Coordinates of C-alpha atoms (C1' of nucleotides) in Angstrom, one line a residue:
Chain A
M1055 CA -27.4 -49.0 25.4
A1056 CA -24.7 -51.5 25.9
Q1057 CA -24.3 -50.5 29.6
K1058 CA -28.0 -50.9 30.3
P1059 CA -28.5 -52.8 33.5
S1060 CA -30.4 -56.0 33.5
I1061 CA -31.8 -58.7 35.7
P1062 CA -30.7 -62.4 35.9
K1063 CA -32.1 -65.0 33.6
G1064 CA -35.6 -66.2 34.5
T1065 CA -36.4 -63.3 36.7
R1066 CA -38.8 -60.4 36.1
D1067 CA -39.6 -56.9 37.0
F1068 CA -43.3 -56.1 37.5
S1069 CA -44.8 -52.7 36.5
P1070 CA -47.4 -51.0 38.6
I1071 CA -50.3 -52.5 36.4
E1072 CA -48.8 -55.9 36.6
V1073 CA -48.5 -55.7 40.5
A1074 CA -52.1 -54.5 40.7
K1075 CA -53.3 -57.5 38.6
R1076 CA -51.2 -60.0 40.6
S1077 CA -52.4 -58.5 43.8
Y1078 CA -56.0 -58.9 42.6
I1079 CA -55.4 -62.7 42.0
M1080 CA -53.5 -63.2 45.2
N1081 CA -56.1 -61.3 47.3
T1082 CA -58.8 -63.5 45.7
I1083 CA -57.0 -66.6 46.6
R1084 CA -56.2 -65.3 50.0
T1085 CA -59.8 -64.6 50.8
Q1086 CA -60.9 -68.1 49.8
F1087 CA -58.1 -69.6 51.8
Q1088 CA -59.4 -67.7 54.8
H1089 CA -63.0 -68.8 54.2
Y1090 CA -61.9 -72.4 54.2
G1091 CA -60.1 -72.0 57.5
F1092 CA -56.5 -72.0 56.3
Q1093 CA -54.1 -70.0 58.4
P1094 CA -51.3 -68.2 56.7
I1095 CA -47.7 -68.8 57.7
E1096 CA -44.4 -67.6 56.3
T1097 CA -41.1 -69.4 56.3
P1098 CA -37.5 -68.1 55.5
S1099 CA -36.6 -67.6 51.8
F1100 CA -33.6 -69.8 52.5
E1101 CA -33.2 -73.0 54.5
K1102 CA -30.3 -75.1 55.6
S1103 CA -29.2 -77.2 52.8
S1104 CA -29.7 -80.4 54.8
T1105 CA -33.4 -79.5 54.9
L1106 CA -33.7 -79.3 51.2
M1107 CA -31.2 -81.6 49.7
G1108 CA -32.3 -85.0 48.7
K1109 CA -36.0 -84.2 49.0
Y1110 CA -36.8 -83.7 45.3
G1111 CA -35.0 -86.6 43.7
E1112 CA -31.6 -86.4 42.0
E1113 CA -32.8 -84.0 39.4
G1114 CA -34.1 -81.7 42.2
D1115 CA -30.8 -81.2 43.9
R1116 CA -29.3 -79.8 40.7
L1117 CA -32.2 -77.3 40.5
I1118 CA -31.7 -75.9 44.1
F1119 CA -29.9 -72.6 44.3
K1120 CA -27.1 -72.8 46.8
I1121 CA -25.9 -69.9 48.8
L1122 CA -22.1 -69.6 49.3
N1123 CA -20.8 -69.5 52.9
S1124 CA -19.7 -66.2 54.3
G1125 CA -16.1 -65.3 55.0
D1126 CA -13.1 -67.2 53.7
Y1127 CA -15.1 -70.2 52.9
L1128 CA -12.3 -71.9 50.8
S1129 CA -9.8 -72.0 53.7
K1130 CA -11.9 -74.7 55.5
V1131 CA -12.1 -77.0 52.4
K1132 CA -10.2 -80.3 52.7
D1133 CA -7.4 -80.6 50.2
D1134 CA -8.6 -83.8 48.6
A1135 CA -11.9 -82.1 47.6
F1136 CA -9.9 -79.6 45.6
A1137 CA -7.7 -82.2 44.2
K1138 CA -10.6 -84.2 42.8
A1139 CA -12.3 -81.1 41.5
N1140 CA -15.6 -82.9 42.3
S1141 CA -18.4 -80.4 42.5
N1142 CA -20.8 -82.7 44.5
A1143 CA -18.1 -83.3 47.1
L1144 CA -17.1 -79.6 47.3
T1145 CA -20.5 -78.1 47.4
P1146 CA -21.5 -79.1 51.0
Q1147 CA -18.2 -77.8 52.2
I1148 CA -18.6 -74.3 50.8
S1149 CA -22.4 -74.0 51.0
E1150 CA -24.6 -74.7 54.0
K1151 CA -27.8 -72.8 53.0
A1152 CA -30.0 -72.8 49.9
L1153 CA -33.0 -71.0 48.5
R1154 CA -36.3 -72.6 49.1
Y1155 CA -37.4 -74.8 46.1
D1156 CA -41.0 -75.1 47.0
L1157 CA -43.3 -74.5 49.9
T1158 CA -44.1 -78.1 50.8
V1159 CA -40.8 -79.3 52.2
P1160 CA -40.3 -76.1 54.4
F1161 CA -43.9 -76.7 55.6
A1162 CA -43.0 -80.3 56.6
R1163 CA -40.0 -78.9 58.4
Y1164 CA -42.2 -76.3 60.1
V1165 CA -44.7 -78.9 61.3
V1166 CA -42.1 -81.1 62.8
Q1167 CA -40.2 -78.2 64.3
H1168 CA -43.3 -76.7 65.9
R1169 CA -45.1 -79.9 66.6
N1170 CA -45.8 -78.9 70.2
D1171 CA -47.5 -75.7 69.2
I1172 CA -49.6 -76.9 66.3
V1173 CA -53.1 -78.2 66.8
L1174 CA -53.8 -81.1 64.4
P1175 CA -55.4 -81.2 62.0
F1176 CA -53.5 -78.1 60.9
K1177 CA -54.7 -76.2 57.8
R1178 CA -52.1 -73.7 56.6
S1179 CA -51.8 -71.5 53.6
Q1180 CA -48.6 -69.9 52.3
M1181 CA -48.0 -67.6 49.4
Q1182 CA -44.3 -66.9 48.9
L1183 CA -41.6 -66.9 46.2
V1184 CA -39.6 -70.0 45.3
W1185 CA -36.5 -70.4 43.2
R1186 CA -35.4 -73.1 40.8
A1187 CA -32.1 -73.1 38.8
D1188 CA -34.0 -74.5 35.8
N1189 CA -33.7 -73.2 32.3
P1190 CA -36.5 -70.7 31.7
Q1191 CA -39.2 -71.6 29.2
N1192 CA -42.6 -70.3 28.3
N1193 CA -44.4 -69.7 31.7
R1194 CA -41.5 -71.1 33.6
Y1195 CA -39.2 -68.9 35.6
R1196 CA -36.4 -69.2 38.0
E1197 CA -38.2 -67.1 40.5
F1198 CA -42.0 -67.5 41.0
C1199 CA -44.7 -67.3 43.5
Q1200 CA -46.5 -70.4 44.8
C1201 CA -49.9 -70.2 46.5
D1202 CA -50.3 -73.3 48.6
A1203 CA -52.9 -74.7 51.0
D1204 CA -52.3 -77.9 52.9
V1205 CA -53.8 -79.9 55.7
V1206 CA -51.7 -82.1 57.9
G1207 CA -52.9 -84.6 60.5
S1208 CA -56.0 -85.9 58.9
D1209 CA -56.6 -89.0 56.7
S1210 CA -60.2 -87.9 56.1
L1211 CA -61.2 -87.8 52.4
W1212 CA -63.3 -84.8 53.3
Q1213 CA -60.1 -82.9 52.9
E1214 CA -59.9 -83.9 49.3
V1215 CA -63.5 -82.9 48.7
E1216 CA -62.8 -79.5 50.3
F1217 CA -59.8 -78.9 48.0
V1218 CA -62.0 -79.6 44.9
Q1219 CA -64.4 -77.1 46.4
L1220 CA -61.6 -74.6 47.1
Y1221 CA -60.4 -74.8 43.5
D1222 CA -63.9 -74.2 42.3
A1223 CA -64.4 -71.3 44.7
V1224 CA -61.2 -69.5 43.7
F1225 CA -61.8 -69.8 39.9
T1226 CA -65.4 -68.8 40.4
A1227 CA -64.3 -65.7 42.3
L1228 CA -61.9 -64.9 39.5
K1229 CA -64.7 -65.3 37.0
L1230 CA -62.6 -67.9 35.2
E1231 CA -65.2 -70.3 33.9
G1232 CA -64.6 -73.7 32.3
V1233 CA -61.7 -74.8 34.4
T1234 CA -61.2 -78.6 34.7
I1235 CA -60.1 -80.1 38.0
K1236 CA -58.5 -83.4 37.1
M1237 CA -58.1 -86.1 39.7
N1238 CA -56.3 -89.4 40.0
N1239 CA -55.0 -91.6 42.7
R1240 CA -51.5 -93.0 43.3
K1241 CA -53.1 -96.2 44.5
I1242 CA -54.8 -96.8 41.1
L1243 CA -51.4 -96.3 39.4
S1244 CA -49.8 -98.7 41.9
G1245 CA -52.6 -101.1 41.3
I1246 CA -52.1 -101.0 37.5
A1247 CA -48.3 -101.6 37.9
E1248 CA -49.2 -104.4 40.3
V1249 CA -51.6 -106.1 37.9
I1250 CA -49.1 -106.0 35.0
G1251 CA -46.3 -107.3 37.3
A1252 CA -44.2 -104.1 37.0
S1253 CA -44.5 -102.7 40.6
D1254 CA -40.8 -102.0 40.6
K1255 CA -41.2 -99.8 37.5
L1256 CA -44.1 -97.7 38.8
I1257 CA -42.4 -94.4 38.4
D1258 CA -41.1 -95.2 34.8
F1259 CA -44.6 -96.4 34.0
T1260 CA -46.5 -93.4 35.3
V1261 CA -44.1 -90.8 33.9
A1262 CA -44.6 -92.4 30.4
L1263 CA -48.4 -92.7 30.9
D1264 CA -48.5 -89.0 31.9
K1265 CA -47.3 -88.0 28.4
L1266 CA -50.2 -89.7 26.6
D1267 CA -52.1 -86.6 25.5
K1268 CA -48.8 -84.9 24.6
I1269 CA -46.9 -87.4 22.6
G1270 CA -49.6 -90.0 21.8
K1271 CA -50.1 -93.7 22.4
E1272 CA -47.3 -95.0 20.1
K1273 CA -44.6 -93.0 21.7
V1274 CA -45.8 -93.7 25.2
I1275 CA -45.6 -97.5 24.5
A1276 CA -42.2 -97.0 23.0
E1277 CA -41.0 -95.2 26.1
M1278 CA -42.4 -97.9 28.4
L1279 CA -40.7 -100.7 26.3
S1280 CA -37.5 -98.8 26.5
K1281 CA -37.8 -98.8 30.3
G1282 CA -38.1 -102.6 30.4
I1283 CA -41.8 -103.0 30.7
S1284 CA -42.9 -106.0 28.7
E1285 CA -45.2 -105.9 25.7
E1286 CA -47.6 -108.3 27.3
A1287 CA -48.0 -106.1 30.3
I1288 CA -48.7 -103.1 28.1
K1289 CA -51.4 -105.1 26.3
T1290 CA -53.1 -105.8 29.6
V1291 CA -53.5 -102.1 30.3
D1292 CA -54.5 -101.3 26.8
P1293 CA -57.9 -100.0 27.9
L1294 CA -56.1 -97.2 29.7
F1295 CA -55.0 -95.6 26.5
T1296 CA -58.5 -95.1 25.3
I1297 CA -60.6 -94.8 28.6
S1298 CA -63.2 -92.2 28.4
G1299 CA -66.6 -91.2 29.6
S1300 CA -67.8 -89.7 32.9
F1301 CA -66.0 -90.0 36.2
G1302 CA -68.3 -92.9 37.1
D1303 CA -67.9 -94.6 33.8
Q1304 CA -64.2 -94.6 34.0
L1305 CA -64.2 -95.9 37.5
A1306 CA -66.3 -98.9 36.2
T1307 CA -63.7 -99.6 33.6
L1308 CA -61.0 -99.4 36.1
K1309 CA -62.8 -101.7 38.5
G1310 CA -62.7 -104.5 35.9
L1311 CA -59.0 -103.9 35.3
L1312 CA -57.9 -103.8 38.9
A1313 CA -60.2 -106.3 40.5
T1314 CA -57.2 -108.4 41.7
S1315 CA -55.4 -105.5 43.2
E1316 CA -56.3 -104.6 46.8
T1317 CA -54.4 -101.3 46.6
G1318 CA -56.0 -100.5 43.2
M1319 CA -59.5 -101.1 44.6
Q1320 CA -58.8 -98.9 47.5
G1321 CA -57.8 -96.1 45.2
I1322 CA -61.1 -96.6 43.3
E1323 CA -63.1 -96.5 46.6
E1324 CA -61.4 -93.2 47.5
L1325 CA -62.3 -91.6 44.2
V1326 CA -65.9 -93.0 44.4
F1327 CA -66.3 -91.2 47.8
I1328 CA -64.9 -87.9 46.5
N1329 CA -67.0 -88.0 43.3
E1330 CA -70.2 -88.8 45.1
A1331 CA -69.6 -86.1 47.6
I1332 CA -68.9 -83.5 44.9
E1333 CA -71.9 -84.6 42.8
S1334 CA -74.1 -84.1 45.9
L1335 CA -72.5 -80.8 46.9
G1336 CA -72.3 -79.3 43.4
L1337 CA -69.7 -77.1 41.8
E1338 CA -70.1 -73.4 40.8
S1339 CA -68.1 -73.1 37.6
A1340 CA -65.5 -75.9 37.4
T1341 CA -65.7 -79.5 36.2
L1342 CA -64.3 -82.5 38.1
Q1343 CA -62.8 -85.1 35.8
L1344 CA -61.0 -88.4 36.3
D1345 CA -57.7 -88.6 34.5
V1346 CA -55.9 -91.9 34.9
T1347 CA -52.9 -90.7 32.9
L1348 CA -52.4 -88.0 35.5
A1349 CA -49.1 -88.9 37.2
R1350 CA -47.6 -85.4 37.4
G1351 CA -45.9 -84.4 40.6
L1352 CA -43.5 -85.5 43.1
N1353 CA -42.7 -89.0 43.8
Y1354 CA -44.1 -88.8 47.3
Y1355 CA -47.8 -88.5 46.4
T1356 CA -49.4 -91.6 47.9
G1357 CA -53.2 -91.0 47.4
A1358 CA -55.1 -88.3 45.6
I1359 CA -53.4 -86.4 42.8
F1360 CA -54.8 -83.1 41.5
E1361 CA -54.2 -81.1 38.4
V1362 CA -56.1 -78.1 37.1
A1363 CA -56.4 -77.3 33.5
A1364 CA -57.2 -73.9 32.1
P1365 CA -60.4 -73.4 30.0
E1366 CA -59.8 -75.0 26.6
A1367 CA -59.9 -71.6 24.8
V1368 CA -56.5 -70.8 26.1
K1369 CA -53.5 -72.8 25.4
M1370 CA -51.9 -73.2 28.8
G1371 CA -50.4 -76.0 30.8
S1372 CA -51.8 -76.8 34.2
I1373 CA -52.7 -73.8 36.4
G1374 CA -52.6 -75.7 39.7
G1375 CA -51.8 -79.1 41.2
G1376 CA -51.5 -81.1 44.3
G1377 CA -52.0 -84.3 46.1
R1378 CA -51.8 -86.4 49.3
Y1379 CA -48.6 -87.6 50.9
A1380 CA -49.3 -90.2 53.6
D1381 CA -46.0 -89.6 55.4
L1382 CA -45.2 -85.9 54.8
T1383 CA -43.2 -85.3 57.8
G1384 CA -41.5 -88.7 58.0
I1385 CA -38.4 -87.2 56.2
F1386 CA -37.9 -85.0 59.3
G1387 CA -38.6 -87.8 61.8
L1388 CA -42.2 -87.4 62.6
K1389 CA -44.0 -90.6 61.5
D1390 CA -47.5 -91.2 60.4
V1391 CA -48.7 -87.6 59.9
S1392 CA -50.6 -87.4 56.6
G1393 CA -50.7 -84.3 54.5
V1394 CA -52.8 -83.3 51.5
G1395 CA -52.6 -80.0 49.7
I1396 CA -52.9 -78.0 46.5
S1397 CA -51.1 -75.2 44.8
F1398 CA -52.2 -72.3 42.6
G1399 CA -49.9 -71.4 39.7
L1400 CA -50.0 -67.6 40.0
D1401 CA -48.2 -66.8 36.8
R1402 CA -50.2 -69.1 34.6
I1403 CA -53.5 -68.0 36.2
Y1404 CA -52.4 -64.4 35.4
N1405 CA -51.7 -65.2 31.8
T1406 CA -55.0 -67.1 31.4
I1407 CA -57.0 -64.2 32.9
E1408 CA -55.0 -61.8 30.7
Q1409 CA -55.7 -63.7 27.5
L1410 CA -59.4 -63.9 28.3
D1411 CA -59.5 -60.2 29.3
L1412 CA -61.1 -61.0 32.6
F1413 CA -59.3 -58.5 34.9
P1414 CA -61.9 -56.2 36.4
E1415 CA -61.3 -52.5 36.1
E1416 CA -61.4 -52.0 39.8
A1417 CA -58.4 -54.3 40.1
I1418 CA -56.2 -51.9 38.2
E1419 CA -57.6 -48.5 39.2
G1420 CA -54.9 -45.9 39.6
I1421 CA -55.2 -42.2 40.4
K1422 CA -58.8 -41.0 40.2
V1423 CA -58.3 -37.2 40.0
L1424 CA -55.4 -34.9 39.2
F1425 CA -55.3 -31.3 40.4
I1426 CA -53.7 -28.9 38.0
N1427 CA -51.0 -26.7 39.7
F1428 CA -51.4 -23.0 38.9
G1429 CA -49.0 -21.7 41.6
K1430 CA -48.4 -21.5 45.3
E1431 CA -51.8 -20.0 46.4
E1432 CA -53.8 -22.3 44.1
A1433 CA -51.7 -25.3 45.0
L1434 CA -52.6 -24.8 48.7
Y1435 CA -56.3 -24.5 47.8
A1436 CA -56.0 -27.7 45.9
M1437 CA -54.1 -29.5 48.7
K1438 CA -56.9 -28.7 51.2
A1439 CA -59.4 -30.3 48.9
I1440 CA -57.1 -33.2 48.2
K1441 CA -56.9 -33.8 51.9
Q1442 CA -60.7 -34.1 52.1
L1443 CA -60.9 -36.3 49.0
R1444 CA -58.3 -38.7 50.4
S1445 CA -60.1 -39.0 53.8
N1446 CA -63.1 -40.1 51.8
G1447 CA -61.1 -42.8 50.1
I1448 CA -60.5 -41.1 46.8
T1449 CA -57.1 -41.3 45.2
A1450 CA -56.2 -37.7 44.4
V1451 CA -52.9 -36.0 43.6
L1452 CA -51.7 -32.5 42.9
Y1453 CA -49.3 -32.0 39.9
P1454 CA -46.1 -31.1 41.8
D1455 CA -45.0 -28.2 39.6
A1456 CA -46.8 -25.2 38.2
A1457 CA -45.8 -26.5 34.7
K1458 CA -47.5 -25.5 31.5
M1459 CA -51.1 -26.6 31.1
K1460 CA -50.4 -28.9 28.3
K1461 CA -47.7 -30.7 30.2
Q1462 CA -50.0 -31.3 33.2
M1463 CA -52.9 -32.4 31.0
T1464 CA -50.6 -34.7 29.0
Y1465 CA -49.5 -36.3 32.3
A1466 CA -53.1 -36.9 33.2
N1467 CA -53.6 -38.6 29.8
R1468 CA -50.6 -40.8 30.0
R1469 CA -51.4 -41.9 33.5
E1470 CA -55.0 -42.5 32.4
I1471 CA -56.4 -40.4 35.1
P1472 CA -60.1 -40.0 34.4
F1473 CA -60.7 -36.6 36.1
V1474 CA -58.8 -33.3 36.2
I1475 CA -59.6 -30.4 38.5
L1476 CA -58.8 -26.9 37.5
A1477 CA -59.0 -24.4 40.4
G1478 CA -57.6 -20.9 39.9
G1479 CA -58.5 -17.5 41.2
E1480 CA -62.1 -17.4 40.1
E1481 CA -62.8 -20.9 41.7
M1482 CA -61.0 -20.0 44.9
E1483 CA -63.2 -16.9 45.3
N1484 CA -66.4 -19.0 44.8
K1485 CA -65.1 -22.0 46.7
T1486 CA -65.7 -24.2 43.7
F1487 CA -63.7 -26.5 41.4
A1488 CA -63.8 -27.0 37.7
L1489 CA -64.1 -30.8 37.2
K1490 CA -63.1 -32.1 33.9
D1491 CA -64.0 -35.5 32.6
M1492 CA -61.0 -36.5 30.6
V1493 CA -62.8 -39.2 28.6
A1494 CA -66.0 -37.4 27.7
G1495 CA -64.2 -34.0 27.5
E1496 CA -66.9 -32.3 29.5
Q1497 CA -66.4 -29.8 32.3
E1498 CA -68.5 -28.6 35.1
T1499 CA -68.1 -26.3 38.2
V1500 CA -69.0 -27.9 41.5
T1501 CA -68.5 -27.4 45.2
L1502 CA -66.2 -29.6 47.4
D1503 CA -69.1 -31.7 48.7
A1504 CA -70.4 -32.3 45.1
L1505 CA -66.9 -33.2 44.1
I1506 CA -66.6 -35.8 46.7
E1507 CA -70.0 -37.3 45.8
R1508 CA -69.0 -37.3 42.1
L1509 CA -65.7 -39.1 42.6
K1510 CA -66.6 -41.6 45.3
Chain B
rG561 C1' -27.6 -80.2 32.8
rU562 C1' -28.1 -81.5 26.9
rG563 C1' -29.4 -79.5 22.0
rA564 C1' -31.1 -75.5 19.0
rU565 C1' -32.5 -70.2 18.7
rU566 C1' -32.6 -64.7 19.4
rG567 C1' -30.1 -59.7 20.3
rU568 C1' -29.7 -52.9 15.5
rA569 C1' -33.2 -46.0 18.7
rG570 C1' -38.0 -46.1 24.4
rC571 C1' -41.2 -50.0 21.2
rU572 C1' -41.8 -52.9 16.4
rC573 C1' -38.5 -53.8 12.8
rA574 C1' -35.3 -52.7 7.8
rG575 C1' -30.0 -52.8 6.6
rU576 C1' -27.7 -56.1 -0.6
rU577 C1' -21.6 -61.0 -1.9
rG578 C1' -18.0 -57.4 4.4
rG579 C1' -17.1 -50.8 1.9
rU580 C1' -18.2 -43.5 3.3
rU581 C1' -21.9 -40.2 8.1
rA582 C1' -26.6 -47.2 10.2
rG583 C1' -32.5 -46.2 8.5
rA584 C1' -38.3 -46.3 8.8
rG585 C1' -42.9 -46.3 11.5
rC586 C1' -44.7 -45.4 16.2
rG587 C1' -43.4 -43.1 20.9
rC588 C1' -40.7 -39.0 23.2
rC589 C1' -39.2 -33.5 23.6
rU590 C1' -40.1 -28.3 21.8
rG591 C1' -43.2 -24.8 19.3
rA592 C1' -47.9 -23.2 16.6
rU593 C1' -51.6 -22.7 21.6
rU594 C1' -48.9 -18.1 28.8
rG595 C1' -56.5 -21.6 32.2
rU596 C1' -57.7 -26.8 28.8
rG597 C1' -55.1 -32.9 27.0
rG598 C1' -56.3 -36.9 23.2
rU599 C1' -56.5 -34.5 16.5
rU600 C1' -53.4 -31.6 13.0
rC601 C1' -48.9 -29.0 11.4
rA602 C1' -43.5 -27.6 11.9
rG603 C1' -39.0 -28.7 14.1
rG604 C1' -35.7 -31.6 17.5
rA605 C1' -33.3 -35.2 20.6
rG606 C1' -32.1 -40.2 20.9
rG607 C1' -27.8 -46.0 18.6
rU608 C1' -19.4 -47.5 20.5
rC609 C1' -25.5 -52.5 16.1
rG610 C1' -25.9 -57.3 23.8
rC611 C1' -20.7 -57.7 25.7
rC612 C1' -15.4 -59.3 25.0
rG613 C1' -11.8 -61.0 21.8
rG614 C1' -10.3 -62.6 16.7
rU615 C1' -9.9 -62.4 11.0
rU616 C1' -9.5 -58.1 7.5
rC617 C1' -6.9 -52.2 4.5
rG618 C1' -12.1 -52.1 6.4
rA619 C1' -17.0 -55.8 10.6
rG620 C1' -23.9 -54.3 12.3
rA621 C1' -22.7 -58.4 8.7
rC622 C1' -17.5 -63.4 9.0
rC623 C1' -15.1 -66.6 13.3
rG624 C1' -14.6 -67.9 18.8
rG625 C1' -16.2 -67.0 23.7
rU626 C1' -19.8 -64.9 27.1
rC627 C1' -24.6 -62.9 28.6
rU628 C1' -29.7 -62.7 27.3
rU629 C1' -34.4 -64.3 24.6
rU630 C1' -37.3 -68.1 22.7
rC631 C1' -38.0 -73.5 22.1
rA632 C1' -37.3 -78.9 22.7
rC633 C1' -35.4 -82.7 26.2
rC634 C1' -35.2 -83.5 31.6
rC635 C1' -38.3 -81.9 35.2
rC636 C1' -42.1 -78.9 36.7
rA637 C1' -46.0 -74.0 38.8

RNA sequence: GUGAUUGUAGCUCAGUUGGUUAGAGCGCCUGAUUGUGGUUCAGGAGGUCGCCGGUUCGAGACCGGUCUUUCACCCCA
């Protein structure tokens, strides 16, 4: 047992059933992406370090998996880097490539690199693995799949409206009811910071505010104080800690609070537009909610912020998120191209659907019928029938060996194959098949045509 | 990256203050039953106790390191 092989921390193997269920979710998302006009692209699993480093904040660089250079990489290192034993100085000299950390930055790189071939506004979808050298936790892995849809080259708020609809469409198609799409706007957060005279502490302020429902008002205030935000300022925004009501009600409260902030009022106008559009268009199964405490996400969100919460019955973090970045491609030298996008958290959606037992049977269907192997002649007779079944779209297999009956039947049981065919001398003579229903235990003798009809 | 936590058969877990040959249930294999599985009965296989080292006459148990699990922080899907 000791020598049993294993996989690295934070990675997973997927069994056939798990792959089938994941495919079901991914296919559902893919279909909706397509309906909304997003074109799938793929990018390499690793990028040049210079593309990724420094794009995710100082914490982010630590979480990027670096790839060691090929060859005798140490021979090129300058002596003083060794002498100082400084990892930060040494790393760029021995590693020039790194595994992709998310899909957004590679997409920004893609847009800039292929700017002459892309027709703006460009709607792209991407479903690929990303890697983070984080410590694994519940529903957090070091290798996981992101399902992203983004638009670049359009400032229109209709994009935001469409993303709300897209979330709704996907979760409706997955029969996942009761999902809450939470929205906020970076401009509102900026406005609040402006009003309380703490614009320079915007990030500290929002990071603390984001924890409100997790650690409570008292601790949020304590954290704000510790970051140097004045008691007076916190009192000014006291309504934020208890704000409630409908999307419109909350906007009204905010209007009073942010009246003196141009940026803040702009954020409110944007949310009013989106809310009115969605109210008029309607949602199938999800609910749109304003959440002013929502600050999650990367520092580069400049407008809309999205986060999706699973139905309340399941204890699960967010199952999706996204937002708008006014200058997505600026980091790669292409100015004034706005991007807005959302992401679906595949693993968390999987676990939510699993907990609610919402995977449809068709999604995990395996072998439909097993032919018992009685010997060479009988196997050939079976294979001819199997060929016909398969060409009719039925998953059929022959047990490969003429093993004991019990062994073959047990195989059918363990693989949860619903039907078994017994075809021996008598059936071959009459050109028939004995079809056994493994669940009901009943058996009947049928012709090939009838067999195809029964199993279709 | 910081601080805790977990690891004994395929799975879920027992295992006394360190003391012979480490157990149970389920699962698996074989047979009762050579064209009929899921039930029943009988029998059987399977573990250098995560790994490496240390203390000891003696370690699954104690100590150190390492890997892994889970969790909190950071951050995030």
